Amino acid sequence: MTPPAPRVELTSAAAELLRRLRAVHGPLMFHQSGGCCDGSAPMCYPEGEFRTGDSDVLLASLAVEGIDEPVTFWMSRSQYEVWSHTRLIVDVVEGRGSGFSLEAPEGVRFLTRSRLVGT
């Protein structure tokens, strides 16, 4: 039996950027709120800097080669209800994203792509 596809996965470019950010900022986390401005851009923070609560869902604890601890990936519950049928792929694209996400000074931004579960 084939194991199910992960709910969240990283491209090799996203994993490489996370390794660089981890070296500078320590343990990391993602949060995807689904807000109007950066709805498809997961925000990367030092672990614990973004306070999660009952309105958030922990989708994954991502194992990244070269990083000792998992990188958690959180999503607002309301956004999860819309995207619950998808697999999320975190990628990196050129361009400046939100000033609050750790990669902003790098001239790149994280971007979430989605694929229907089962495809």
Short mmCIF file of C-alpha atoms in Angstrom, two decimals:
data_model
loop_
_atom_site.label_atom_id
_atom_site.label_comp_id
_atom_site.label_asym_id
_atom_site.label_seq_id
_atom_site.Cartn_x
_atom_site.Cartn_y
_atom_site.Cartn_z
CA MET A 1 0.00 0.00 0.00
CA THR A 2 1.35 3.44 -0.96
CA PRO A 3 1.54 5.91 1.93
CA PRO A 4 -0.62 9.01 1.54
CA ALA A 5 0.96 12.12 0.07
CA PRO A 6 2.01 14.68 2.67
CA ARG A 7 -0.42 17.53 3.38
CA VAL A 8 2.44 20.01 2.97
CA GLU A 9 5.68 19.57 1.06
CA LEU A 10 8.62 21.76 0.14
CA THR A 11 10.34 22.29 -3.18
CA SER A 12 14.11 21.97 -3.11
CA ALA A 13 14.36 25.79 -3.44
CA ALA A 14 12.13 26.25 -0.38
CA ALA A 15 14.18 23.74 1.64
CA GLU A 16 17.42 25.51 0.70
CA LEU A 17 16.03 28.90 1.72
CA LEU A 18 14.83 27.44 5.02
CA ARG A 19 18.34 26.13 5.74
CA ARG A 20 19.77 29.62 5.17
CA LEU A 21 17.08 31.29 7.29
CA ARG A 22 17.53 28.70 10.07
CA ALA A 23 21.26 29.47 10.24
CA VAL A 24 20.47 33.13 10.91
CA HIS A 25 17.21 33.06 12.88
CA GLY A 26 17.10 29.72 14.68
CA PRO A 27 14.09 27.35 14.64
CA LEU A 28 11.37 28.33 12.16
CA MET A 29 7.64 28.09 11.60
CA PHE A 30 5.14 28.96 8.83
CA HIS A 31 1.70 30.46 9.17
CA GLN A 32 -0.74 30.88 6.31
CA SER A 33 -3.65 33.11 7.21
CA GLY A 34 -5.47 33.45 3.93
CA GLY A 35 -5.65 37.19 4.42
CA CYS A 36 -6.39 39.53 1.54
CA CYS A 37 -2.84 40.72 0.91
CA ASP A 38 -0.62 37.63 1.03
CA GLY A 39 -3.24 34.86 0.99
CA SER A 40 -1.13 32.49 -1.09
CA ALA A 41 2.12 33.41 0.65
CA PRO A 42 2.96 31.50 3.81
CA MET A 43 4.71 33.71 6.32
CA CYS A 44 7.94 32.39 7.83
CA TYR A 45 8.76 33.38 11.42
CA PRO A 46 11.13 32.30 14.15
CA GLU A 47 9.38 29.38 15.89
CA GLY A 48 6.91 30.71 18.45
CA GLU A 49 7.09 34.34 17.30
CA PHE A 50 3.66 34.09 15.67
CA ARG A 51 1.15 33.13 18.34
CA THR A 52 -1.17 30.36 17.25
CA GLY A 53 -4.42 29.49 18.95
CA ASP A 54 -7.78 27.81 18.58
CA SER A 55 -8.33 29.57 15.25
CA ASP A 56 -5.29 27.79 13.74
CA VAL A 57 -4.62 24.24 12.51
CA LEU A 58 -1.20 22.55 12.58
CA LEU A 59 -0.99 20.93 9.14
CA ALA A 60 2.55 19.59 9.25
CA SER A 61 5.83 19.36 11.08
CA LEU A 62 8.19 19.43 8.13
CA ALA A 63 11.46 17.52 8.26
CA VAL A 64 14.06 19.49 6.33
CA GLU A 65 17.44 17.94 5.62
CA GLY A 66 20.10 19.95 7.42
CA ILE A 67 17.70 21.33 10.04
CA ASP A 68 17.62 19.49 13.36
CA GLU A 69 14.06 20.35 14.41
CA PRO A 70 10.86 20.23 12.34
CA VAL A 71 9.52 23.40 10.71
CA THR A 72 5.87 23.66 11.72
CA PHE A 73 3.25 24.74 9.18
CA TRP A 74 0.11 26.36 10.56
CA MET A 75 -2.97 27.63 8.75
CA SER A 76 -5.93 29.62 9.96
CA ARG A 77 -8.93 27.33 10.52
CA SER A 78 -11.09 29.36 8.10
CA GLN A 79 -8.47 29.01 5.35
CA TYR A 80 -8.10 25.30 6.09
CA GLU A 81 -11.84 24.81 5.55
CA VAL A 82 -11.39 26.17 2.01
CA TRP A 83 -8.14 24.30 1.25
CA SER A 84 -8.78 21.04 3.13
CA HIS A 85 -9.06 19.06 -0.13
CA THR A 86 -5.62 20.16 -1.35
CA ARG A 87 -2.00 19.24 -0.89
CA LEU A 88 0.14 22.33 -0.37
CA ILE A 89 3.52 22.77 -2.03
CA VAL A 90 5.71 25.54 -0.59
CA ASP A 91 7.93 27.07 -3.25
CA VAL A 92 10.14 30.16 -3.63
CA VAL A 93 9.74 32.81 -6.32
CA GLU A 94 11.63 36.00 -7.06
CA GLY A 95 10.13 39.22 -5.80
CA ARG A 96 9.51 40.82 -2.49
CA GLY A 97 6.76 39.45 -0.30
CA SER A 98 5.52 40.67 3.03
CA GLY A 99 7.87 42.66 5.22
CA PHE A 100 6.93 40.43 8.18
CA SER A 101 8.17 37.17 6.68
CA LEU A 102 11.85 36.32 7.29
CA GLU A 103 12.74 35.91 3.63
CA ALA A 104 11.65 39.47 2.66
CA PRO A 105 15.21 40.93 2.68
CA GLU A 106 16.41 38.08 0.42
CA GLY A 107 14.57 39.40 -2.66
CA VAL A 108 12.46 36.23 -2.84
CA ARG A 109 9.24 35.07 -1.25
CA PHE A 110 7.64 31.83 -0.28
CA LEU A 111 4.55 30.91 -2.29
CA THR A 112 2.03 28.15 -1.71
CA ARG A 113 0.89 26.16 -4.69
CA SER A 114 -1.87 23.60 -4.29
CA ARG A 115 -2.85 20.33 -5.87
CA LEU A 116 -6.07 18.42 -5.29
CA VAL A 117 -5.61 15.52 -2.87
CA GLY A 118 -5.25 12.31 -4.84
CA THR A 119 -3.57 13.91 -7.88
#
